[in-house]
Coordinates of C-alpha atoms in Angstrom, one line a residue:
M15 CA 0.0 0.0 0.0
T16 CA 1.4 3.3 -0.8
S17 CA 0.2 7.0 -0.4
D18 CA 1.4 9.0 -3.2
S19 CA -1.3 11.6 -4.2
R20 CA -1.4 13.7 -1.1
Q21 CA 1.1 16.3 -2.4
A22 CA -0.6 16.4 -5.7
R23 CA -3.9 17.0 -4.2
Q24 CA -2.4 19.9 -2.0
D25 CA -0.8 21.2 -5.3
V26 CA -4.4 21.1 -7.1
A27 CA -6.0 22.6 -4.0
G28 CA -3.6 25.5 -4.0
A29 CA -4.3 26.0 -8.0
E30 CA -8.0 25.8 -7.2
R31 CA -7.8 28.5 -4.5
G32 CA -6.1 30.7 -6.8
I33 CA -8.2 30.2 -9.8
S34 CA -11.3 30.6 -7.3
G35 CA -9.8 33.9 -6.2
S36 CA -9.1 35.3 -9.8
L37 CA -12.6 34.1 -11.0
G38 CA -14.2 35.7 -7.9
K39 CA -12.6 39.1 -8.7
L40 CA -13.8 38.8 -12.2
K41 CA -17.2 37.7 -10.9
A42 CA -17.4 40.7 -8.7
A43 CA -16.2 43.0 -11.4
G44 CA -18.5 41.4 -14.1
P45 CA -21.7 43.0 -13.4
A46 CA -20.1 46.6 -13.6
L47 CA -18.0 45.7 -16.7
A48 CA -21.1 44.1 -18.5
A49 CA -23.3 47.1 -17.5
A50 CA -20.5 49.6 -18.7
A51 CA -20.1 47.7 -21.8
G52 CA -23.9 47.4 -22.5
A53 CA -24.4 51.0 -22.0
A54 CA -21.6 51.9 -24.3
I55 CA -22.9 49.6 -27.0
G56 CA -26.4 50.8 -26.4
A57 CA -25.5 54.3 -26.8
A58 CA -23.4 53.7 -29.8
L59 CA -26.3 51.9 -31.6
M60 CA -28.7 54.6 -30.7
S61 CA -26.4 57.2 -31.8
A62 CA -25.7 55.4 -35.1
I63 CA -29.6 55.0 -35.7
G64 CA -30.2 58.8 -35.0
E65 CA -27.3 59.7 -37.2
A66 CA -28.4 57.4 -39.9
L67 CA -31.8 59.0 -39.8
E68 CA -30.4 62.3 -40.0
Q69 CA -28.1 61.6 -42.7
G70 CA -31.2 60.2 -44.8
K71 CA -32.9 63.6 -44.5
I72 CA -29.5 65.3 -45.6
V73 CA -29.3 62.9 -48.6
G74 CA -32.9 63.6 -49.7
K75 CA -32.3 67.3 -49.6
L76 CA -29.1 67.1 -51.4
G77 CA -31.0 65.0 -54.0
A78 CA -33.7 67.7 -54.1
Q79 CA -31.1 70.4 -54.6
L80 CA -29.4 68.8 -57.7
G81 CA -32.6 67.4 -59.2
A82 CA -31.0 64.0 -58.9
T83 CA -32.7 60.6 -59.2
P84 CA -32.9 58.4 -56.1
A85 CA -29.8 56.3 -57.3
E86 CA -27.9 59.6 -58.0
A87 CA -28.7 60.9 -54.6
K88 CA -27.6 57.8 -53.1
R89 CA -24.3 58.0 -54.9
Y90 CA -23.8 61.7 -53.6
G91 CA -24.7 60.6 -50.2
K92 CA -22.0 57.9 -50.3
L93 CA -19.5 60.4 -51.3
A94 CA -20.6 62.7 -48.5
G95 CA -20.1 59.8 -46.0
Q96 CA -16.5 59.3 -47.4
L97 CA -15.6 62.9 -46.9
Y98 CA -16.9 62.8 -43.4
A99 CA -15.3 59.4 -42.5
K100 CA -11.8 60.5 -43.8
G101 CA -11.9 63.8 -41.5
I102 CA -12.2 66.1 -44.5
S103 CA -15.3 67.7 -43.3
D104 CA -16.4 68.6 -39.9
D105 CA -19.7 66.8 -40.2
F106 CA -21.8 64.9 -42.7
Q107 CA -24.0 68.2 -43.5
G108 CA -20.5 69.8 -44.3
A109 CA -19.6 67.1 -46.7
A110 CA -23.1 67.2 -48.2
D111 CA -22.8 71.0 -48.6
A112 CA -19.4 70.5 -50.3
I113 CA -20.8 68.0 -53.0
S114 CA -23.8 70.3 -53.7
A115 CA -21.8 73.2 -54.2
T116 CA -19.4 71.2 -56.6
M117 CA -22.4 69.9 -58.6
R118 CA -24.2 73.1 -58.6
S119 CA -21.3 75.2 -59.7
G120 CA -20.6 73.3 -62.5
L121 CA -17.0 72.4 -61.3
A122 CA -17.3 68.6 -62.0
P123 CA -16.4 67.9 -65.9
P124 CA -19.3 65.8 -67.7
G125 CA -19.3 62.3 -66.6
A126 CA -17.2 62.8 -63.5
T127 CA -16.2 59.9 -61.7
N128 CA -16.7 59.4 -57.9
A129 CA -12.8 59.9 -57.5
Q130 CA -13.0 63.2 -59.2
L131 CA -16.0 64.6 -57.3
E132 CA -14.4 63.6 -54.1
S133 CA -11.4 65.4 -55.1
I134 CA -12.7 68.5 -56.2
A135 CA -15.0 68.5 -53.0
T136 CA -12.0 67.8 -50.8
K137 CA -10.1 70.9 -52.3
A138 CA -13.2 73.0 -51.7
T139 CA -13.6 72.0 -48.1
D140 CA -9.8 72.2 -47.3
L141 CA -9.7 75.7 -48.7
A142 CA -12.8 76.7 -47.0
S143 CA -11.5 75.1 -43.7
V144 CA -8.1 76.2 -43.7
F145 CA -9.1 80.2 -44.5
D146 CA -12.5 80.3 -42.7
Q147 CA -14.4 80.8 -45.8
D148 CA -17.7 79.4 -47.2
V149 CA -17.3 76.4 -49.4
S150 CA -20.0 77.4 -51.7
G151 CA -18.3 80.9 -52.0
A152 CA -15.0 78.8 -53.0
T153 CA -16.7 76.6 -55.6
R154 CA -18.4 79.7 -57.2
S155 CA -15.0 81.7 -57.6
V156 CA -13.4 78.6 -59.4
A157 CA -16.3 77.9 -61.4
Q158 CA -16.2 81.5 -62.4
M159 CA -12.3 81.3 -63.3
I160 CA -13.2 78.3 -65.5
K161 CA -15.9 79.8 -67.4
T162 CA -13.9 83.0 -68.1
G163 CA -10.8 80.8 -69.1
L164 CA -8.5 82.0 -66.4
V165 CA -7.8 78.5 -65.4
K166 CA -8.5 75.2 -67.2
N167 CA -9.9 73.1 -64.5
A168 CA -11.1 73.0 -60.9
S169 CA -7.6 71.7 -59.6
E170 CA -5.9 74.8 -61.1
G171 CA -8.5 77.1 -59.9
F172 CA -8.1 76.0 -56.4
D173 CA -4.2 76.0 -56.6
V174 CA -4.4 79.9 -57.6
L175 CA -6.8 80.7 -54.9
T176 CA -4.7 78.8 -52.2
R177 CA -1.7 80.9 -53.2
G178 CA -3.6 84.0 -53.4
F179 CA -4.8 83.4 -49.7
Q180 CA -1.2 82.6 -48.8
T181 CA 0.3 85.5 -50.1
G182 CA -2.1 88.0 -48.5
A183 CA -4.6 88.9 -51.5
N184 CA -7.4 88.1 -49.0
A185 CA -6.5 90.9 -46.5
A186 CA -9.9 92.3 -46.5
D187 CA -11.7 88.8 -46.9
D188 CA -12.9 89.8 -50.2
L189 CA -10.8 87.5 -52.6
L190 CA -13.5 85.0 -53.5
D191 CA -16.0 87.7 -54.2
T192 CA -13.4 89.6 -56.3
F193 CA -13.0 86.5 -58.6
S194 CA -16.6 85.8 -58.8
E195 CA -17.2 89.6 -60.0
Y196 CA -14.0 90.6 -62.1
S197 CA -13.1 87.4 -63.6
T198 CA -14.6 88.6 -66.8
Q199 CA -12.6 91.8 -66.7
F200 CA -9.3 90.0 -66.1
R201 CA -10.2 87.8 -69.4
D202 CA -10.9 91.0 -71.3
M203 CA -7.4 92.2 -70.5
G204 CA -5.9 89.1 -71.4
L205 CA -4.8 88.1 -68.1
D206 CA -4.8 84.4 -66.8
G207 CA -5.5 83.4 -63.1
Q208 CA -2.1 83.2 -61.9
T209 CA -1.2 86.7 -63.5
A210 CA -4.6 88.2 -62.0
M211 CA -4.0 86.7 -58.6
G212 CA -0.6 88.0 -58.7
L213 CA -1.4 91.5 -59.6
L214 CA -4.0 91.5 -56.6
S215 CA -1.5 90.4 -54.4
Q216 CA 1.0 92.8 -55.4
G217 CA -1.5 95.7 -55.1
L218 CA -2.4 94.5 -51.3
K219 CA 1.4 94.3 -50.5
G220 CA 1.8 97.9 -52.0
G221 CA -0.9 99.2 -49.6
A222 CA -4.1 98.8 -51.4
R223 CA -7.3 98.6 -49.1
D224 CA -8.6 95.5 -50.7
A225 CA -8.4 93.2 -53.5
D226 CA -11.7 94.7 -54.9
L227 CA -10.2 98.0 -55.2
V228 CA -7.3 96.7 -57.1
A229 CA -9.6 94.9 -59.4
D230 CA -12.0 97.7 -59.8
G231 CA -9.0 100.0 -60.8
L232 CA -7.9 97.6 -63.5
K233 CA -11.5 97.6 -64.8
E234 CA -11.6 101.3 -64.9
L235 CA -8.3 101.3 -66.8
N236 CA -9.7 98.8 -69.3
I237 CA -12.8 100.7 -70.0
R238 CA -10.9 104.1 -70.4
I239 CA -8.5 102.6 -72.9
K240 CA -11.3 101.2 -74.8
D241 CA -13.5 104.1 -75.1
K242 CA -10.3 106.4 -75.8
S243 CA -11.4 108.6 -72.8
A244 CA -7.7 108.2 -71.8
A245 CA -6.3 108.8 -75.1
D246 CA -4.3 112.1 -74.0
A247 CA -2.9 110.3 -71.2
L248 CA -1.6 107.4 -73.4
T249 CA -0.3 110.0 -75.8
A250 CA 1.7 111.7 -72.9
L251 CA 3.0 108.2 -72.1
G252 CA 4.2 108.0 -75.9
L253 CA 1.6 105.3 -76.7
N254 CA -0.9 105.3 -79.7
A255 CA -4.3 105.5 -78.2
D256 CA -5.9 103.8 -81.2
A257 CA -3.7 101.0 -81.0
M258 CA -3.9 100.4 -77.4
A259 CA -7.7 100.6 -77.9
Q260 CA -7.6 98.1 -80.5
K261 CA -5.3 95.7 -78.3
F262 CA -7.6 95.8 -75.2
T263 CA -10.6 95.2 -77.4
Q264 CA -9.0 92.2 -79.0
G265 CA -8.0 90.6 -75.7
G266 CA -5.9 87.7 -75.2
P267 CA -1.9 87.9 -75.1
E268 CA -1.8 91.1 -77.0
A269 CA -4.1 92.7 -74.5
A270 CA -2.0 91.4 -71.5
A271 CA 1.2 93.0 -73.1
A272 CA -0.4 96.4 -73.6
L273 CA -1.6 96.3 -70.0
D274 CA 2.0 95.7 -68.8
Q275 CA 3.4 98.3 -71.4
V276 CA 0.9 100.9 -70.0
L277 CA 1.7 100.3 -66.3
D278 CA 5.4 100.3 -66.9
R279 CA 5.2 103.4 -68.7
L280 CA 3.2 105.0 -65.9
R281 CA 5.5 103.7 -63.2
N282 CA 8.6 105.3 -65.0
V283 CA 7.4 108.9 -65.0
K284 CA 9.7 110.8 -63.0
D285 CA 7.6 113.6 -61.8
P286 CA 5.2 112.5 -59.1
A287 CA 2.6 115.2 -59.9
E288 CA 2.5 114.3 -63.5
R289 CA 2.4 110.9 -62.8
S290 CA -0.5 111.2 -60.3
A291 CA -2.3 113.2 -63.0
L292 CA -1.9 110.8 -65.6
A293 CA -2.9 107.9 -63.4
V294 CA -6.2 109.9 -62.7
Q295 CA -6.7 110.1 -66.5
L296 CA -6.3 106.5 -66.9
L297 CA -8.1 105.0 -63.8
G298 CA -10.3 107.8 -62.7
T299 CA -11.0 108.3 -58.9
Q300 CA -9.8 104.5 -58.4
A301 CA -6.1 105.9 -58.9
E302 CA -6.7 108.3 -56.0
D303 CA -7.7 105.5 -53.7
M304 CA -5.1 103.3 -54.7
A305 CA -2.3 105.9 -54.7
G306 CA 1.1 104.4 -54.5
A307 CA -0.3 100.9 -54.6
L308 CA -1.0 101.3 -58.3
Y309 CA 2.7 101.7 -59.1
A310 CA 3.4 98.2 -57.6
L311 CA 1.3 96.3 -60.3
D312 CA 3.7 94.7 -62.8
P313 CA 2.1 91.9 -64.8
S314 CA 5.5 90.6 -65.9
S315 CA 6.6 89.7 -62.4
A316 CA 3.0 89.0 -61.0
V317 CA 3.2 85.3 -61.5
A318 CA 6.7 85.1 -59.9
A319 CA 5.2 86.9 -56.8
L320 CA 3.0 83.9 -56.2
G321 CA 5.6 81.4 -55.9
K322 CA 4.9 77.6 -56.9
V323 CA 1.3 77.4 -57.7
K324 CA 0.9 73.8 -59.0
G325 CA -0.2 71.4 -56.2
A326 CA -0.7 74.3 -53.7
S327 CA -4.3 73.0 -52.7
D328 CA -3.0 69.5 -52.5
G329 CA -0.6 70.8 -49.9
L330 CA -3.5 72.2 -47.6
G331 CA -4.9 68.4 -47.2
T332 CA -1.5 67.3 -46.4
S333 CA -0.9 69.9 -43.6
L334 CA -4.5 69.4 -42.2
R335 CA -4.6 65.5 -42.1
D336 CA -0.8 64.4 -42.0
N337 CA -0.7 64.2 -38.1
A338 CA -1.8 61.4 -35.5
G339 CA -4.8 63.4 -34.2
A340 CA -6.5 63.7 -37.7
E341 CA -5.6 59.9 -38.4
I342 CA -7.3 59.0 -35.3
T343 CA -10.4 60.9 -36.0
A344 CA -10.6 59.5 -39.6
F345 CA -10.4 55.9 -38.1
Q346 CA -13.1 56.7 -35.3
R347 CA -15.3 58.3 -38.2
G348 CA -14.7 55.5 -40.7
A349 CA -15.8 53.0 -38.2
K350 CA -18.9 54.7 -37.1
Q351 CA -19.7 55.6 -40.7
K352 CA -19.6 52.1 -41.7
L353 CA -22.3 51.3 -38.8
V354 CA -24.4 54.4 -39.7
E355 CA -24.3 53.2 -43.5
F356 CA -25.3 49.9 -42.7
I357 CA -28.1 50.8 -40.5
G358 CA -29.3 53.2 -43.0
S359 CA -29.2 50.9 -45.9
K360 CA -30.1 47.7 -44.1
V361 CA -31.7 48.1 -40.9
I362 CA -33.9 51.2 -41.3
P363 CA -35.5 50.0 -44.6
V364 CA -36.7 47.0 -42.9
L365 CA -38.1 49.1 -40.1
R366 CA -39.7 51.3 -42.4
D367 CA -41.2 48.3 -44.2
M368 CA -42.4 47.1 -40.9
Y369 CA -44.1 50.2 -40.0
V370 CA -45.8 50.3 -43.5
W371 CA -46.9 46.7 -42.9
W372 CA -48.2 47.4 -39.5
N373 CA -50.2 50.4 -40.5
S374 CA -51.6 48.4 -43.4
Y375 CA -52.6 45.2 -41.7
I376 CA -52.1 45.0 -38.2
A377 CA -53.5 48.6 -36.9
P378 CA -56.8 48.1 -38.9
V379 CA -57.2 44.8 -37.2
I380 CA -56.6 46.5 -33.8
G381 CA -59.1 49.2 -34.5
K382 CA -61.8 46.6 -35.4
V383 CA -61.1 44.6 -32.3
G384 CA -61.6 47.7 -30.2
E385 CA -64.6 48.3 -32.2
L386 CA -66.0 45.0 -31.4
Y387 CA -65.0 45.2 -27.7
A388 CA -66.9 48.5 -27.3
A389 CA -70.0 47.1 -29.1
Y390 CA -70.1 43.6 -27.6
L391 CA -67.5 42.8 -24.8
M392 CA -68.0 45.9 -22.8
P393 CA -71.7 45.4 -22.2
V394 CA -70.9 41.8 -21.0
L395 CA -68.2 42.8 -18.5
T396 CA -70.6 45.6 -17.4
S397 CA -73.1 43.0 -16.7
V398 CA -70.6 40.7 -14.9
R399 CA -69.4 43.5 -12.9
G400 CA -72.9 44.1 -11.8
G401 CA -73.6 40.5 -11.0
V402 CA -70.4 40.2 -8.8
G403 CA -71.7 43.2 -7.0
K404 CA -75.1 41.3 -6.3
V405 CA -73.2 38.3 -5.3
T406 CA -71.1 40.2 -2.9
Q407 CA -74.2 42.0 -1.4
A408 CA -75.9 38.5 -1.1
V409 CA -73.1 37.2 1.0
K410 CA -73.3 40.2 3.2
D411 CA -76.9 39.8 3.7
N412 CA -76.7 35.9 4.4
E413 CA -73.7 36.3 6.7
G414 CA -75.9 34.4 9.3
K415 CA -76.2 31.2 7.2
W416 CA -72.7 30.6 5.8
R417 CA -70.9 31.9 9.2
P418 CA -71.1 28.5 10.9
L419 CA -69.8 26.6 8.1
F420 CA -66.8 29.1 8.1
N421 CA -66.1 28.5 11.9
L422 CA -66.3 24.8 11.3
L423 CA -63.8 24.6 8.8
K424 CA -61.5 27.2 10.6
N425 CA -61.8 25.7 13.9
D426 CA -62.1 22.0 13.6
V427 CA -61.2 20.9 9.9
L428 CA -58.1 22.9 9.2
P429 CA -56.2 22.0 12.4
I430 CA -56.8 18.3 11.9
I431 CA -55.4 18.8 8.3
G432 CA -52.3 20.6 9.7
K433 CA -51.6 17.9 12.4
L434 CA -51.9 15.3 9.7
V435 CA -49.6 17.1 7.3
G436 CA -47.0 17.8 10.2
W437 CA -47.1 14.1 11.3
L438 CA -46.1 12.9 7.7
V439 CA -43.4 15.5 7.3
G440 CA -41.9 14.7 10.9
S441 CA -42.0 10.8 9.9
L442 CA -40.2 11.5 6.7
F443 CA -37.5 13.5 8.5
D444 CA -37.1 10.9 11.2
A445 CA -36.7 8.3 8.4
L446 CA -34.0 10.4 6.7
T447 CA -32.3 10.9 10.0
T448 CA -32.2 7.2 10.8
I449 CA -30.7 6.5 7.1
I450 CA -28.2 9.0 7.6
G451 CA -27.1 7.9 11.0
T452 CA -26.8 4.3 9.4
V453 CA -24.7 5.5 6.7
S454 CA -22.5 7.3 9.4
T455 CA -22.2 4.1 11.4
L456 CA -21.2 2.1 8.3
V457 CA -18.6 4.7 7.3
S458 CA -17.1 4.8 10.6
W459 CA -16.9 1.1 10.7
F460 CA -15.3 1.1 7.2
S461 CA -12.9 3.6 8.2
R462 CA -11.7 1.4 11.2
F463 CA -11.6 -1.6 8.9
V464 CA -9.1 0.3 6.5
G465 CA -6.9 1.2 9.6
W466 CA -6.8 -2.6 10.7
I467 CA -5.7 -3.7 7.2
K468 CA -3.2 -1.0 7.3
S469 CA -1.7 -2.0 10.5
A470 CA -2.0 -5.7 9.9
I471 CA -0.1 -5.4 6.6
Q472 CA 2.6 -3.2 8.2
W473 CA 3.0 -6.0 10.9
I474 CA 3.2 -8.6 8.2
G475 CA 5.9 -6.6 6.5
K476 CA 8.1 -6.4 9.7
L477 CA 8.2 -10.4 10.2
K478 CA 11.5 -12.1 9.5
V479 CA 12.1 -15.6 8.8
P480 CA 13.3 -17.5 11.9
S481 CA 16.7 -18.8 12.0
W482 CA 15.8 -22.4 13.0
L483 CA 13.5 -22.4 9.8
S484 CA 16.3 -21.4 7.8
S485 CA 18.6 -24.3 9.2
I486 CA 15.7 -26.9 8.4
G487 CA 15.3 -25.4 5.0
G488 CA 18.9 -25.8 4.5
A489 CA 18.9 -29.4 5.5
L490 CA 15.9 -30.3 3.1
G491 CA 17.6 -28.2 0.4
F492 CA 15.0 -25.4 0.7
S493 CA 15.9 -21.6 1.0
A494 CA 13.1 -19.4 2.4
E495 CA 15.0 -16.5 0.8
A496 CA 14.7 -18.0 -2.7
P497 CA 12.0 -20.5 -2.8
Q498 CA 11.6 -20.1 -6.6
T499 CA 15.0 -21.8 -7.4
R500 CA 13.8 -25.1 -6.2
T501 CA 11.6 -27.4 -8.1
A502 CA 9.3 -30.3 -7.2
D503 CA 12.1 -32.9 -8.7
S504 CA 14.5 -31.6 -6.2
Y505 CA 12.2 -32.4 -3.3
A506 CA 11.1 -35.7 -4.8
A507 CA 15.0 -36.8 -4.4
F508 CA 14.4 -37.3 -0.6
M509 CA 11.5 -39.5 -1.0
P510 CA 11.6 -43.1 -1.3
A511 CA 11.8 -44.4 -5.0
E512 CA 8.3 -46.2 -4.9
H513 CA 6.5 -42.9 -4.0
S514 CA 8.5 -40.5 -5.9
V515 CA 7.0 -41.3 -9.2
R516 CA 3.4 -40.9 -8.0
A517 CA 4.0 -37.9 -5.8
A518 CA 6.0 -35.7 -8.1
P519 CA 3.4 -34.3 -10.1
A520 CA 1.3 -33.2 -7.0
L521 CA 4.2 -32.1 -5.2
R522 CA 5.3 -30.1 -8.2
L523 CA 2.1 -28.2 -8.0
A524 CA 1.9 -27.8 -4.5
T525 CA 5.6 -26.4 -4.5
Q526 CA 4.8 -24.0 -7.3
A527 CA 2.0 -22.5 -5.3
A528 CA 3.8 -22.4 -2.3
A529 CA 7.1 -20.9 -3.7
A530 CA 5.1 -18.3 -5.9
P531 CA 5.5 -14.7 -4.5
V532 CA 2.1 -13.3 -3.5
F533 CA 1.1 -9.8 -4.3
V534 CA -1.7 -8.1 -2.4
S535 CA -3.0 -5.1 -4.1
I536 CA -5.8 -3.0 -2.3
T537 CA -7.0 0.0 -4.2
I538 CA -9.2 2.5 -2.5
D539 CA -10.1 5.9 -4.4
G540 CA -10.1 7.9 -1.2
E541 CA -10.6 11.1 -2.9
Q542 CA -13.9 10.1 -4.5
L543 CA -15.1 8.3 -1.5
Q544 CA -14.2 10.9 0.7
G545 CA -15.8 13.8 -1.8
R546 CA -19.0 11.7 -1.9
I547 CA -19.6 10.9 1.8
T548 CA -18.2 14.1 3.6
K549 CA -20.7 16.2 1.9
T550 CA -23.5 14.4 4.0
V551 CA -21.9 12.4 6.9
S552 CA -18.2 13.9 7.4
S553 CA -19.2 14.4 11.1
A554 CA -19.7 10.9 11.6
M555 CA -16.0 9.9 10.5
D556 CA -13.5 9.7 13.4
Y557 CA -10.1 11.1 12.9
E558 CA -8.1 7.9 12.2
G559 CA -10.4 7.0 9.2
A560 CA -10.6 10.7 7.8
R561 CA -6.8 10.7 7.8
Y562 CA -6.5 7.4 5.9
L563 CA -9.0 8.3 3.4
A564 CA -7.6 11.8 3.0
G565 CA -4.3 10.1 1.8
G566 CA -5.8 8.7 -1.2
W567 CA -4.8 5.1 -1.3
A568 CA -3.6 3.7 -4.4

């Protein structure tokens, strides 16, 4: 008998206590964690549903503004969602406004792809966001620049505006309006977008009040040269008034070159008084308002004053979104927008259909049921209520008749039933107590029996072979220490010959049985036995039996 599971059981018990402690902590924190997670998920879902509904209204309005079909409106709405998810616009409404402004201003080329629309709306939104402008004003200005030929496309237009804002041409916050109003005048003078913007920037840097004043001065010069009201001034500058009028009327590069020539000649007049008088003849009162800023205008260097124009609008987006904060915002919005779009495209249509189905089929049935209730069931219930009232009153009026029966049940019948039930319950409890006591006694006996077996085997293991038995075994040719080395034939040698033949087989069997080692194996699964018994009758086990069982005999 060996006891080899005690340490293992202690290790398992220790691990169990550790795990139980950890699980207990998790269990204690579980409700709070679950409640917090549930609240967060619920809030996110409710927010997503509300936003999906709101975005649906915005997309509907966007479609109405553009006169788009439902499919087209859905396309524009998806583009707006992408602008918002990427962090380009502050909200979905702003993204929808950018799409609307892009489409209504005519910036998108015919058959524009989603990528083209997104690029244009992104540039418009970035410019409006960086320089605190209205996105519709930005798209309107660029659209006017395209229509008058100042720029070839929306991308070039936003590049020009970006450099204008960056070089101070919007000092009075009128740059967008200036291009919306004077682009056609710039075209008449043969100016392209970069040259016109450069002139405005030069004028502002030279001290002009605002961009509108500079543009208005150029317009006045254009008018006076064309109608020859400035002929004397042109002659004083050494220029042919008729030829200059022809060039300005023709427009294009020749008009631009003529404008550069007039401004250069005026700037080079040495006498300030004469120069001022000529300026008034050429520009009217605008020359007085512009004063010295007029002489800062130089078309030949205007483009260079802007610096690098191409790609300027792309740089705005890079500066805005090439940082950790913007990337995290885009990630959060992207995840949320996917949920919003899923709810808007999958969940809300189902809910809408269910609402229509309910109103079409269920609500009318409920209305009919209500009518039937009012017409038929209500009178029945009223009658029943009246009948119950009559029964109650009858009981009160006839209390003297039913009171003796009530007293009989209360005072005689119910006590007898209670005693009978109590006797039955007590008998069952006594029987259960007897059974538990019997089991406890058996366990106690079994515990002592296990102790006796252990003691007996330990006593047997301590026995030694007496020396006199070894001596006799030696005389007989038998060794108690190695009985297996002798055979029946060796013992038969000591017998008379006439008996040895008959006795040899029987003796051989007896010798083998006696000589074979005997292994006694007693297996008691103490852990299982202990686990099953101690739950109900552990108090009945004495100390010795409990100790043996706890050892886990194997």
